[in-house]
PDB file of C-alpha atoms and ligand atoms in Angstrom:
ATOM      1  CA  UNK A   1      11.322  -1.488  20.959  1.00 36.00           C
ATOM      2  CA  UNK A   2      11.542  -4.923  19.857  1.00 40.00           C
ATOM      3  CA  UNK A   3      15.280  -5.983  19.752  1.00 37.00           C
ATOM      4  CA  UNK A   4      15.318  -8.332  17.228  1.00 40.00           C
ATOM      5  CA  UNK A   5      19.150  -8.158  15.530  1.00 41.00           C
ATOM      6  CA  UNK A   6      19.789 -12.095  15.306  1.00 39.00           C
ATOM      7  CA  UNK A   7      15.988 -12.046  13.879  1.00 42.00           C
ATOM      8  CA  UNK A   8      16.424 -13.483  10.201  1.00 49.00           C
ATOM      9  CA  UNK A   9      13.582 -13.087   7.749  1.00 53.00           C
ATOM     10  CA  UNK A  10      11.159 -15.934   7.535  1.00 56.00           C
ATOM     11  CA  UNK A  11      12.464 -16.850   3.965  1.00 60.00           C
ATOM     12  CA  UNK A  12       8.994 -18.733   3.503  1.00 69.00           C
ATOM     13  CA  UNK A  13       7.333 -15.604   3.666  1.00 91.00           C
ATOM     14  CA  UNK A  14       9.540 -14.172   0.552  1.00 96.00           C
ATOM     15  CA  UNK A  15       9.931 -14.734  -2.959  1.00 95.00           C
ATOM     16  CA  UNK A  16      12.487 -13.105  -4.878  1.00 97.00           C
ATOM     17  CA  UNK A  17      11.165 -12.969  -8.888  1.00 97.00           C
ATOM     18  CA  UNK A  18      14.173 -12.158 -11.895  1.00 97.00           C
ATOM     19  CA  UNK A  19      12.081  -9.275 -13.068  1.00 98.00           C
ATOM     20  CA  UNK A  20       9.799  -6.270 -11.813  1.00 98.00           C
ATOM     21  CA  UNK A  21       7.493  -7.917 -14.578  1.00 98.00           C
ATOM     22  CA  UNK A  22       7.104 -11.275 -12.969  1.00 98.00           C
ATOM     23  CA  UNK A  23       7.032 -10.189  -9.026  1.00 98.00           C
ATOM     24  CA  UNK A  24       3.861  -7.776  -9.952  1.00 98.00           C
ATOM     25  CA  UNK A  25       2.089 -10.802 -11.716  1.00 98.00           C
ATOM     26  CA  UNK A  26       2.089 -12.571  -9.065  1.00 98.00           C
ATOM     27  CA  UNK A  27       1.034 -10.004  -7.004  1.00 98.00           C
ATOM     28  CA  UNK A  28      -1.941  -9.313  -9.232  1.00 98.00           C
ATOM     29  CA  UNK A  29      -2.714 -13.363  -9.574  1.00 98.00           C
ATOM     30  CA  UNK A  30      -2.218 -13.208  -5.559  1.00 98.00           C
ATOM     31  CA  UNK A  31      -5.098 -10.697  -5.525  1.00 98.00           C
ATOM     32  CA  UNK A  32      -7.567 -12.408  -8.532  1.00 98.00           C
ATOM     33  CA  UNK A  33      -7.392 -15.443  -6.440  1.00 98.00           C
ATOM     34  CA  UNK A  34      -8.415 -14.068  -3.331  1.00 98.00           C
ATOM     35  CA  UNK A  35     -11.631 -11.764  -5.660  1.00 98.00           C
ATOM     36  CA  UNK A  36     -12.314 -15.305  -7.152  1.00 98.00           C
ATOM     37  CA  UNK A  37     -12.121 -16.905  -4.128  1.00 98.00           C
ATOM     38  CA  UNK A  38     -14.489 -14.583  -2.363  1.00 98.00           C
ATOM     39  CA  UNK A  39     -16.778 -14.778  -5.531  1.00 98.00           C
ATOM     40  CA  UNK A  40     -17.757 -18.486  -5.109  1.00 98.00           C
ATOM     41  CA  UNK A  41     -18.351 -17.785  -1.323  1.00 98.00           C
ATOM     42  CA  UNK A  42     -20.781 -15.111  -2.284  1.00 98.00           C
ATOM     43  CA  UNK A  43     -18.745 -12.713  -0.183  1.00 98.00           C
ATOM     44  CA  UNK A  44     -17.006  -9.414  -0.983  1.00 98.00           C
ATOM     45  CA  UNK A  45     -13.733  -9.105  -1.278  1.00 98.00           C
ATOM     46  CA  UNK A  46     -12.709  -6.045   0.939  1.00 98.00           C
ATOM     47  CA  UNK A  47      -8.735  -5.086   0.007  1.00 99.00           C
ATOM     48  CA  UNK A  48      -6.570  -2.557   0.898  1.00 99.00           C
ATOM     49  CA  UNK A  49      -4.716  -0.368  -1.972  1.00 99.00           C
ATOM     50  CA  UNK A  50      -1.581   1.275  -2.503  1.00 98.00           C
ATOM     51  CA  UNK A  51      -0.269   3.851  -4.732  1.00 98.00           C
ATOM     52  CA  UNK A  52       3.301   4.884  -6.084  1.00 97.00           C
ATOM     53  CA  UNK A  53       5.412   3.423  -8.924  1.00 97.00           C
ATOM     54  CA  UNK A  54       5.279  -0.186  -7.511  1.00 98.00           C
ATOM     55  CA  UNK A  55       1.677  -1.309  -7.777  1.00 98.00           C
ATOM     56  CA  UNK A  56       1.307  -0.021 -11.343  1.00 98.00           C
ATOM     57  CA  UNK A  57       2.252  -3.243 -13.272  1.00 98.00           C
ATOM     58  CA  UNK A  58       0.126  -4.969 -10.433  1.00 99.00           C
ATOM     59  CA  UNK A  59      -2.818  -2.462 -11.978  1.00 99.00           C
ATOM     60  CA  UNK A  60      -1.714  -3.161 -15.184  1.00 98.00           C
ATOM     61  CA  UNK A  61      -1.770  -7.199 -14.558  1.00 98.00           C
ATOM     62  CA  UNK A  62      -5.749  -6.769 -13.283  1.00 98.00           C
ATOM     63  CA  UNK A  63      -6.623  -4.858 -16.037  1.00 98.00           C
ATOM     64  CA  UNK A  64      -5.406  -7.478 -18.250  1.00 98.00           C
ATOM     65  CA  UNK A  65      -6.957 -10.125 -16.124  1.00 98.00           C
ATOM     66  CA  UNK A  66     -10.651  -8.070 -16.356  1.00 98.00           C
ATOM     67  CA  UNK A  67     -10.538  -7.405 -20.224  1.00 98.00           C
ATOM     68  CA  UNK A  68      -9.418 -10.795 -21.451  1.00 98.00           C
ATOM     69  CA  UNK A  69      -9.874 -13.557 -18.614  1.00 98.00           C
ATOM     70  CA  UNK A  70     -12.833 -12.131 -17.158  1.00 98.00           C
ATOM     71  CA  UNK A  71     -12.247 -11.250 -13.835  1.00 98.00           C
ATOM     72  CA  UNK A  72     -15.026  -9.071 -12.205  1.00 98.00           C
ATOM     73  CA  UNK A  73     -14.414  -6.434  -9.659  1.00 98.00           C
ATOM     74  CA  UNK A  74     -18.288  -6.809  -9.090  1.00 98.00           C
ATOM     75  CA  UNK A  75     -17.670  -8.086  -5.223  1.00 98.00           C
ATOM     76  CA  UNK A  76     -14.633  -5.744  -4.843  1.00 98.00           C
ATOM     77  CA  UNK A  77     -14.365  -3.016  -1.712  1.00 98.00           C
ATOM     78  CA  UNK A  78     -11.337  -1.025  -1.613  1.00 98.00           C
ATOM     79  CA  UNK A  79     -10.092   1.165   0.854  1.00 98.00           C
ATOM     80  CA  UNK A  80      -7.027   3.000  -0.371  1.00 98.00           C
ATOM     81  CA  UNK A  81      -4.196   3.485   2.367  1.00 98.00           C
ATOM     82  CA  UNK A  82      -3.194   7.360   2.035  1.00 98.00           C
ATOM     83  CA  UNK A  83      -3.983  10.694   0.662  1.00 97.00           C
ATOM     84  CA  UNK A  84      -1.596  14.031   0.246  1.00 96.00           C
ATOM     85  CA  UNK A  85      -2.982  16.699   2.874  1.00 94.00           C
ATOM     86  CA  UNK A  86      -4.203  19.056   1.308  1.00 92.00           C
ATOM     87  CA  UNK A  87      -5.450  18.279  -2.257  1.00 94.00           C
ATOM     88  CA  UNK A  88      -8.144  18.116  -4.626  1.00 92.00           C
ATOM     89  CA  UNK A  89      -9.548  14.951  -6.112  1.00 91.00           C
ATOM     90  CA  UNK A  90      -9.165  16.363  -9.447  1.00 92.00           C
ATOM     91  CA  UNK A  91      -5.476  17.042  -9.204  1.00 95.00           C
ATOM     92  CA  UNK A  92      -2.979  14.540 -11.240  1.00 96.00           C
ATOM     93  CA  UNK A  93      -0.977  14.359  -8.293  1.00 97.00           C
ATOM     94  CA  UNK A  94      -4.066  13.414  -5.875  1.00 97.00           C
ATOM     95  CA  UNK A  95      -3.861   9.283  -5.388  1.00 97.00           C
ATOM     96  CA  UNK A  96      -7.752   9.528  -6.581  1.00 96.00           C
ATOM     97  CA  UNK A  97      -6.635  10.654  -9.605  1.00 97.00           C
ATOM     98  CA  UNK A  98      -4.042   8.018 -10.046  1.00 98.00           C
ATOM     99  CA  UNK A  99      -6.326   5.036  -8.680  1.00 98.00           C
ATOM    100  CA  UNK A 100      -8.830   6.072 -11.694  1.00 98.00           C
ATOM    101  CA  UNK A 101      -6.313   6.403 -13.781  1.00 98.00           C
ATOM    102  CA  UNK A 102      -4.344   3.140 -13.554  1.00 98.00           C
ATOM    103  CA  UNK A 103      -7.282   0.710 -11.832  1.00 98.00           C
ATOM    104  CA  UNK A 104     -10.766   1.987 -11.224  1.00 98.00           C
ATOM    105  CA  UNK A 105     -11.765   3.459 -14.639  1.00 98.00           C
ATOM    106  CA  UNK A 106     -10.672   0.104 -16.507  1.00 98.00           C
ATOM    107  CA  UNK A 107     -12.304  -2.826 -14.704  1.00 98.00           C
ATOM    108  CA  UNK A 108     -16.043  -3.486 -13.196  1.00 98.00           C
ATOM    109  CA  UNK A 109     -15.351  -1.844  -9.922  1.00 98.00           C
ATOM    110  CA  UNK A 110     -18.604  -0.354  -7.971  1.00 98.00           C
ATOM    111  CA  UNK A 111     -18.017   3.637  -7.970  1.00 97.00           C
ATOM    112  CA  UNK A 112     -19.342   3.484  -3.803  1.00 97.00           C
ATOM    113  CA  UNK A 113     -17.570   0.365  -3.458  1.00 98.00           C
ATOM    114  CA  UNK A 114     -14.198   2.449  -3.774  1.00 98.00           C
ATOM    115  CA  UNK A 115     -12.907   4.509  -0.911  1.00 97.00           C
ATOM    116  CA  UNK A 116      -9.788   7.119  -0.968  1.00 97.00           C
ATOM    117  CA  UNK A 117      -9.569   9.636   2.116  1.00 95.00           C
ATOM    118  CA  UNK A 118     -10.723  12.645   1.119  1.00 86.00           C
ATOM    119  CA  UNK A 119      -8.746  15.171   2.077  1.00 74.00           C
ATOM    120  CA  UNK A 120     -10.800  18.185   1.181  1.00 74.00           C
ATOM    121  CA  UNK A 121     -12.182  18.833   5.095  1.00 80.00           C
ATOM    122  CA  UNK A 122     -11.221  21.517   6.924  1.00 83.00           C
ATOM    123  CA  UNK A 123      -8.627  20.787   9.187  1.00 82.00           C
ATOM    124  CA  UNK A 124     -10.998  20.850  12.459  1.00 89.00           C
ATOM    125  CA  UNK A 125     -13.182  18.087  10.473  1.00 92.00           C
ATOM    126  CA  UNK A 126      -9.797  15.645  10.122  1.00 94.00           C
ATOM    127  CA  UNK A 127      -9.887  13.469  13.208  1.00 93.00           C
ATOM    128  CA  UNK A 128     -13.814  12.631  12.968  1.00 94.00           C
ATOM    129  CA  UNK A 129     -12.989  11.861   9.154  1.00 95.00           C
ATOM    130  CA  UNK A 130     -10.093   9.474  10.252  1.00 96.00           C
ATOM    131  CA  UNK A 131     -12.054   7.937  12.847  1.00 96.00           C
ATOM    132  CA  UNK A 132     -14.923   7.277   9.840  1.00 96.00           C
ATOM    133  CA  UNK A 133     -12.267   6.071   7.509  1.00 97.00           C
ATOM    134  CA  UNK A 134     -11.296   3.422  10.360  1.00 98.00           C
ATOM    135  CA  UNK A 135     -14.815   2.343  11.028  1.00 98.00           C
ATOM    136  CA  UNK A 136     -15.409   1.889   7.683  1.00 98.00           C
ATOM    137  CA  UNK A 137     -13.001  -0.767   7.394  1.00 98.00           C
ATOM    138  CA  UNK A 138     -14.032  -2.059  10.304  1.00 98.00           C
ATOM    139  CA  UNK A 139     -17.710  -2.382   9.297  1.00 98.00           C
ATOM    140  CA  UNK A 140     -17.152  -4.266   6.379  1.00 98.00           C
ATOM    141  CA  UNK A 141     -15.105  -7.385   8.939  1.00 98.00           C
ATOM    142  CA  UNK A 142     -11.553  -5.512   8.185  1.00 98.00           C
ATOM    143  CA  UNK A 143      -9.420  -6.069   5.276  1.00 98.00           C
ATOM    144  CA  UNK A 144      -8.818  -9.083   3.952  1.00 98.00           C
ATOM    145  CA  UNK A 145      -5.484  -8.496   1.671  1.00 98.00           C
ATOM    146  CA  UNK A 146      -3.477  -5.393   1.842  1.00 98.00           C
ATOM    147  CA  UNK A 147      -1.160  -4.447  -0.807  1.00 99.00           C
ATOM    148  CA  UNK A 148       1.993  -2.788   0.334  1.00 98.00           C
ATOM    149  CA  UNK A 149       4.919  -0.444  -1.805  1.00 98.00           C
ATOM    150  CA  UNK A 150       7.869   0.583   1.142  1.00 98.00           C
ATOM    151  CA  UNK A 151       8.793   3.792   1.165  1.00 98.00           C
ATOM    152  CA  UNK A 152      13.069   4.399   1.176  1.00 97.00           C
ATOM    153  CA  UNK A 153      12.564   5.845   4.666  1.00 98.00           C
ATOM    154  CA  UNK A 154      10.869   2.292   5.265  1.00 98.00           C
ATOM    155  CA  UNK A 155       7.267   3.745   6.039  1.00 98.00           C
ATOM    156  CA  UNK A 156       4.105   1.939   4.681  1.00 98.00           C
ATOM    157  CA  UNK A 157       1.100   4.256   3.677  1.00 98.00           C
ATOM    158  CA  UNK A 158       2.404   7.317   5.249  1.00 98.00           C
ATOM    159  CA  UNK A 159       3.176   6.313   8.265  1.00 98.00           C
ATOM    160  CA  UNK A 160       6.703   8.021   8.386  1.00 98.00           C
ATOM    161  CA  UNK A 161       9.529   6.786  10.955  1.00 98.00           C
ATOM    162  CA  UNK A 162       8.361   7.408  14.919  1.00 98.00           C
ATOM    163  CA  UNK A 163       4.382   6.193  14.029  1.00 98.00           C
ATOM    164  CA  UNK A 164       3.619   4.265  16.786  1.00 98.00           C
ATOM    165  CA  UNK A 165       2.567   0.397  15.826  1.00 98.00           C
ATOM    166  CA  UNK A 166      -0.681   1.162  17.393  1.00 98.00           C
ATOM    167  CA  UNK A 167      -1.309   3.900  15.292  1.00 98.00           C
ATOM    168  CA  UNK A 168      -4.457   4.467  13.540  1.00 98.00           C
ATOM    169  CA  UNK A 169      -5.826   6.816  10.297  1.00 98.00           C
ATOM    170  CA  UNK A 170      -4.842  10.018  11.097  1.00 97.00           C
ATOM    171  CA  UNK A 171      -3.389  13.106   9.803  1.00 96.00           C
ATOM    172  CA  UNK A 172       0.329  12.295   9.505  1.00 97.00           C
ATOM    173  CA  UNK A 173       3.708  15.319   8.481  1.00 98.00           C
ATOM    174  CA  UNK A 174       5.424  13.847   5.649  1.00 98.00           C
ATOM    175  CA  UNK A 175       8.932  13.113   6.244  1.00 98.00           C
ATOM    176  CA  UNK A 176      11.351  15.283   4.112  1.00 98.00           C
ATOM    177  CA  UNK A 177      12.797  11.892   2.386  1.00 97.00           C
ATOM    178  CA  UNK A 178       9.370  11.404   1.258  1.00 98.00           C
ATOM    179  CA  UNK A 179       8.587  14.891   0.043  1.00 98.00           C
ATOM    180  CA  UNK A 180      11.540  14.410  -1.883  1.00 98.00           C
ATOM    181  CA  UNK A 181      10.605  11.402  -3.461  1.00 96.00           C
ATOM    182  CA  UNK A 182       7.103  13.233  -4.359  1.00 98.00           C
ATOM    183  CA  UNK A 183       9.052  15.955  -6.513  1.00 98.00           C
ATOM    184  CA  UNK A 184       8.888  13.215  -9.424  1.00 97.00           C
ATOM    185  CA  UNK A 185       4.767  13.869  -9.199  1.00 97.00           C
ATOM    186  CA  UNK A 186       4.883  17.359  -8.024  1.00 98.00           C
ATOM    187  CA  UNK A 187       7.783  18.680 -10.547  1.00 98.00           C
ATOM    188  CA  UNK A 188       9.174  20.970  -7.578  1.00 98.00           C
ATOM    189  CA  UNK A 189       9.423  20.488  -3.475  1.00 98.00           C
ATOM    190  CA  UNK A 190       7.388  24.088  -2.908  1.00 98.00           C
ATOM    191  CA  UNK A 191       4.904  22.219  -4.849  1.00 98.00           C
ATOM    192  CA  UNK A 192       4.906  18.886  -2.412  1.00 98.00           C
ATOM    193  CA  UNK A 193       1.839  18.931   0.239  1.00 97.00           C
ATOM    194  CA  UNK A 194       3.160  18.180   4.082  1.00 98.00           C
ATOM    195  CA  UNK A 195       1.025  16.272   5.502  1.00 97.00           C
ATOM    196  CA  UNK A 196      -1.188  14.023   4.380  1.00 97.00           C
ATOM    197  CA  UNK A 197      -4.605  11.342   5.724  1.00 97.00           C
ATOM    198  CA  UNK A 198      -3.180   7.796   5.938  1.00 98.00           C
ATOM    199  CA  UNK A 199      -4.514   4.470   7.254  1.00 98.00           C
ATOM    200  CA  UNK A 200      -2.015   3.617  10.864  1.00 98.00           C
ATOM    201  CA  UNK A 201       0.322   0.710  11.576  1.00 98.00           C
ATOM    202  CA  UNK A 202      -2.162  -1.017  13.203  1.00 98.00           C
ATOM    203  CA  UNK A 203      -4.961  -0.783  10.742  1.00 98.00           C
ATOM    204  CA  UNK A 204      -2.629  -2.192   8.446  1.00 98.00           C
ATOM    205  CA  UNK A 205      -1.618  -4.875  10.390  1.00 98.00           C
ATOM    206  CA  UNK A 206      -5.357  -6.044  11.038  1.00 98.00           C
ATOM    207  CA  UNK A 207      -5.072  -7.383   7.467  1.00 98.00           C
ATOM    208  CA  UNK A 208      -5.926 -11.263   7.013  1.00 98.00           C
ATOM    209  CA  UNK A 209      -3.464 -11.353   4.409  1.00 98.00           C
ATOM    210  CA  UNK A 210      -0.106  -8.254   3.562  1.00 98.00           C
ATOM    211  CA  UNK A 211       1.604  -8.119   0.443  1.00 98.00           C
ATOM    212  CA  UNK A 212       4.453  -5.955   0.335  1.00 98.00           C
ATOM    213  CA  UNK A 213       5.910  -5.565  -3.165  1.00 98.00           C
ATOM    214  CA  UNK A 214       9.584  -3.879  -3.722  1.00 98.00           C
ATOM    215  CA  UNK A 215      11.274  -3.639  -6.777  1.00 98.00           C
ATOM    216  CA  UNK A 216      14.280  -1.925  -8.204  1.00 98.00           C
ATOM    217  CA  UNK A 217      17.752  -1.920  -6.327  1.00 98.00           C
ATOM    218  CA  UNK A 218      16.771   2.139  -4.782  1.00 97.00           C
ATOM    219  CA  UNK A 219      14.694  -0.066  -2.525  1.00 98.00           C
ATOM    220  CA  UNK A 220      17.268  -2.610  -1.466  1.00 98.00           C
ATOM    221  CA  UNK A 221      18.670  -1.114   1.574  1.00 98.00           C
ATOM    222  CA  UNK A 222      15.775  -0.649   3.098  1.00 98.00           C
ATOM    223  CA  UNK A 223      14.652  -3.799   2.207  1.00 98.00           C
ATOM    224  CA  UNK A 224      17.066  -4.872   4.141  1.00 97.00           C
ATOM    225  CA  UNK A 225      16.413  -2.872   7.321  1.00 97.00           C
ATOM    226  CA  UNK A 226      12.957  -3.892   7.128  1.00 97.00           C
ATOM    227  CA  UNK A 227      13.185  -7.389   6.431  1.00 96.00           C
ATOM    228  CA  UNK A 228      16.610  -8.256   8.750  1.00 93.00           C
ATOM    229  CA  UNK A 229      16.722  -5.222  11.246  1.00 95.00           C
ATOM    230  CA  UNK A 230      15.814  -4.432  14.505  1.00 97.00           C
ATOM    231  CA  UNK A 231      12.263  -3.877  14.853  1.00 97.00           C
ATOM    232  CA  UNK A 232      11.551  -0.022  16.051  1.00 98.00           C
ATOM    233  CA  UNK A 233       9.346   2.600  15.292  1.00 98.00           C
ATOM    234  CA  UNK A 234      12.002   4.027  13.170  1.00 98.00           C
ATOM    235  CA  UNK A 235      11.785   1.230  10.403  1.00 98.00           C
ATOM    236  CA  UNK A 236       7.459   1.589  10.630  1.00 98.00           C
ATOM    237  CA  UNK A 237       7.863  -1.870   8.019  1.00 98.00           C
ATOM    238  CA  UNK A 238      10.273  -3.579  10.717  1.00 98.00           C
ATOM    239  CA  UNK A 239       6.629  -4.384  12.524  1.00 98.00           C
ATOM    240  CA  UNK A 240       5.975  -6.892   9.655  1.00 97.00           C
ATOM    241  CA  UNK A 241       8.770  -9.213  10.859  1.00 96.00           C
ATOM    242  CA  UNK A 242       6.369 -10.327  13.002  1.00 96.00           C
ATOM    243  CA  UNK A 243       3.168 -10.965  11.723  1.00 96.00           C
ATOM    244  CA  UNK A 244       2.438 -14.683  10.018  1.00 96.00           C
ATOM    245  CA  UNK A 245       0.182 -13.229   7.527  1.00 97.00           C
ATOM    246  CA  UNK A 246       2.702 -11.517   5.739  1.00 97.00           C
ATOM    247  CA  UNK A 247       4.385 -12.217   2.008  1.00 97.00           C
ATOM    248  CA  UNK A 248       7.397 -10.054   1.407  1.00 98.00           C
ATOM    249  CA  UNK A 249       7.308 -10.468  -2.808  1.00 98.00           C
ATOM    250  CA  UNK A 250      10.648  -8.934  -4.109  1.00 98.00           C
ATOM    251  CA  UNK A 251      11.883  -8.381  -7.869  1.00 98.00           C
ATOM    252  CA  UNK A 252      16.523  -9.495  -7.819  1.00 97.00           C
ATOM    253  CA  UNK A 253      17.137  -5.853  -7.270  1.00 98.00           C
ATOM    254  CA  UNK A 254      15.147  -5.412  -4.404  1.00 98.00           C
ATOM    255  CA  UNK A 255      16.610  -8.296  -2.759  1.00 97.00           C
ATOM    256  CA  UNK A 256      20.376  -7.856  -3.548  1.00 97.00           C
ATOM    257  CA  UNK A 257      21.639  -6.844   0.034  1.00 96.00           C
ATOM    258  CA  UNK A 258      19.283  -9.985   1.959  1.00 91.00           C
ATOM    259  CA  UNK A 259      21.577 -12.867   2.405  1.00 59.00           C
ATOM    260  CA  UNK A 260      19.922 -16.112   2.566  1.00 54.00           C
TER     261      UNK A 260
HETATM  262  C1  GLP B   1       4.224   6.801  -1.233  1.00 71.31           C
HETATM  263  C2  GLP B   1       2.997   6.006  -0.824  1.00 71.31           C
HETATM  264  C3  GLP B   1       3.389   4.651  -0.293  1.00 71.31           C
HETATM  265  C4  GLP B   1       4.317   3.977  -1.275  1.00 71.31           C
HETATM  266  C5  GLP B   1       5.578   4.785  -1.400  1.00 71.31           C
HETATM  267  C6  GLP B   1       6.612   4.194  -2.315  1.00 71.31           C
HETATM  268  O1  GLP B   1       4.840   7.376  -0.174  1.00 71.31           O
HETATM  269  N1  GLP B   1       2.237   6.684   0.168  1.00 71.31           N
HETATM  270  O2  GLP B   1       2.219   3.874  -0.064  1.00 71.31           O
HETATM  271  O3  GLP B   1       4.606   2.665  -0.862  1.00 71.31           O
HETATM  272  O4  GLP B   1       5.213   6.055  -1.893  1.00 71.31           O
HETATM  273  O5  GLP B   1       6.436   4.692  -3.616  1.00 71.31           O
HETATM  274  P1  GLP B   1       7.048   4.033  -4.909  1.00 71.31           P
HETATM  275  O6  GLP B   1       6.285   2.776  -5.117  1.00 71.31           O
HETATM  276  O7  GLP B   1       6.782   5.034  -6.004  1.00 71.31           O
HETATM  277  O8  GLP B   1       8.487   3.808  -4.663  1.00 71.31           O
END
C-alpha cells in the first residue's frame, strides 16, 4: 500500500463541467478526436468501453457525432471492460445488450471489430477465456483510450475493493454494494448475478490514454477517496492517482467534496 494522504489530485488532470450534459460531450469529443486522429494515420483506433448510467450521454454524443457530422466507426476496435457472470447475450440486463442498444446498433461500427466477454462458458472454460480476452487486447498494441464510470465502492470495471493492481481479466465476486446498485437493472437482488468476467487493474492501466467520467453528487464521496485518498487496494480507482495518462472529467456534483 501506497501511503499517499498529503497526495493532492493533479488538478491538471481534472475538469469539473456545470452539467452532466457538458462533462459527457467532452468525453465523446475526447474520443472522436482520438477515432479522427487515428483515421488520418491509417490506423485503428482500439478503445476500451464502459457501461452503466454514466457513459450513456457519452453514447448519445457519438451517435450524434456519426449521424450528422460524419464520424465513422469504420477504424474502431472495442473491447468492453466487464460482463455479469452468468448471463445470456440476449438478456436486457447483459452489457451486450446495452452496448447494442445505446452505441453499436447506431453508428458504422464493424460487428467483429466489437468485443464483450462472453460469459456463456462453462465455468472450467473461464480462465483460458480471460487469458484470450487479455491477449486480444494485447494483439491489437493495447488500448489506446479507456473510458471509465467509478463504481460507489470505488471499483473500475468490476474490479471490486481487494483486486490486486496487477490484476488481470478474470472471473471476479461482485461486491454486495454493487449488487445493490444492479437491482435498478435487475428489478430484485435474487435476480442480480455474483460474479461476473472483467478486464484487471492492470489491463486497465496499460491504456495510452484513461478517462474516468463521474457525475451526479451519489458519486462525490468516492470521488473523493479516489481522487485525494490513500492509495490501497481498497479504493481499486486510488491506483489512478498515479498514472500521467489519466483525465479525471467530473460534472459540479461529482466534484462537490474535492477542495481545490
Ligand atoms: C458497473 C460497471 C462499471 C461502472 C459502474 C458504475 O458496476 N461494471 O464499469 O462504472 O457500474 O455505474 P453507473 O455509471 O451506473 O453509476
Amino acid at each position: 500500500m501506497i501511503k499517499s494522504s498529503n497526495i493532492q489530485p493533479d488538478f491538471d488532470k481534472l475538469t469539473v463541467y456545470d452539467s452532466a450534459v457538458l462533462a459527457s460531450k467532452y468525453t465523446a469529443k475526447k474520443i472522436a478526436e482520438l477515432i479522427l486522429q487515428k483515421q488520418k494515420e491509417g490506423n485503428r483506433a482500439i478503445l476500451g468501453l464502459a457501461t452503466g448510467n454514466t457513459p450513456k450521454m457519452v453514447y448519445q454524443e457519438l451517435i450524434r457525432l456519426h449521424k450528422y457530422e460524419g464520424l465513422s466507426f469504420s477504424n474502431v476496435v472495442s473491447f468492453n471492460l466487464d460482463e455479469y457472470y452468468p448471463i445470456s447475450v440476449n438478456d436486457e440486463q447483459s452489457y451486450t445488450y446495452f452496448m447494442n442498444n445505446n452505441l453499436f446498433n447506431h453508428v458504422d461500427i464493424t460487428q467483429e471489430n466489437i468485443h464483450i466477454p462472453h460469459t456463456d462458458c462453462s465455468s472450467n472454460q473461464i480462465s483460458e477465456y480471460c487469458l484470450d480476452y487479455e491477449n486480444k487486447i494485447k494483439s491489437y498494441g493495447g488500448l489506446d483510450l479507456q473510458l471509465l464510470g467509478i463504481g460507489r465502492n470505488g471499483h473500475i470495471g468490476f474490479n471490486e475493493p481487494g483486486s490486486k493492481f496487477d490484476s488481470i481479466t478474470r472471473l471476479i465476486d461482485l461486491h454486495p454494494l454493487t449488487r445493490e446498485d444492479a437491482i435498478e437493472n435487475f428489478g430484485d437482488l435474487d435476480n442480480v448475478p455474483h460474479q461476473a468476467i472483467t478486464m484487471g487493474i492492470n489491463t486497465i492501466v496499460q491504456a495510452k490514454k484513461i478517462l474516468l467520467l463521474a457525475l451526479g453528487e451519489r458519486k462525490s464521496e468516492i470521488i473523493k477517496k479516489a481522487l485525494n485518498g490513500t492509495i490501497a487496494t481498497e479504493v481499486p480507482s486510488s491506483i489512478l492517482q498515479t498514472l500521467p495518462q489519466v483525465e479525471y472529467i467530473l460534472d459540479r456534483e461529482a466534484a462537490v467534496l474535492i477542495q481545490k
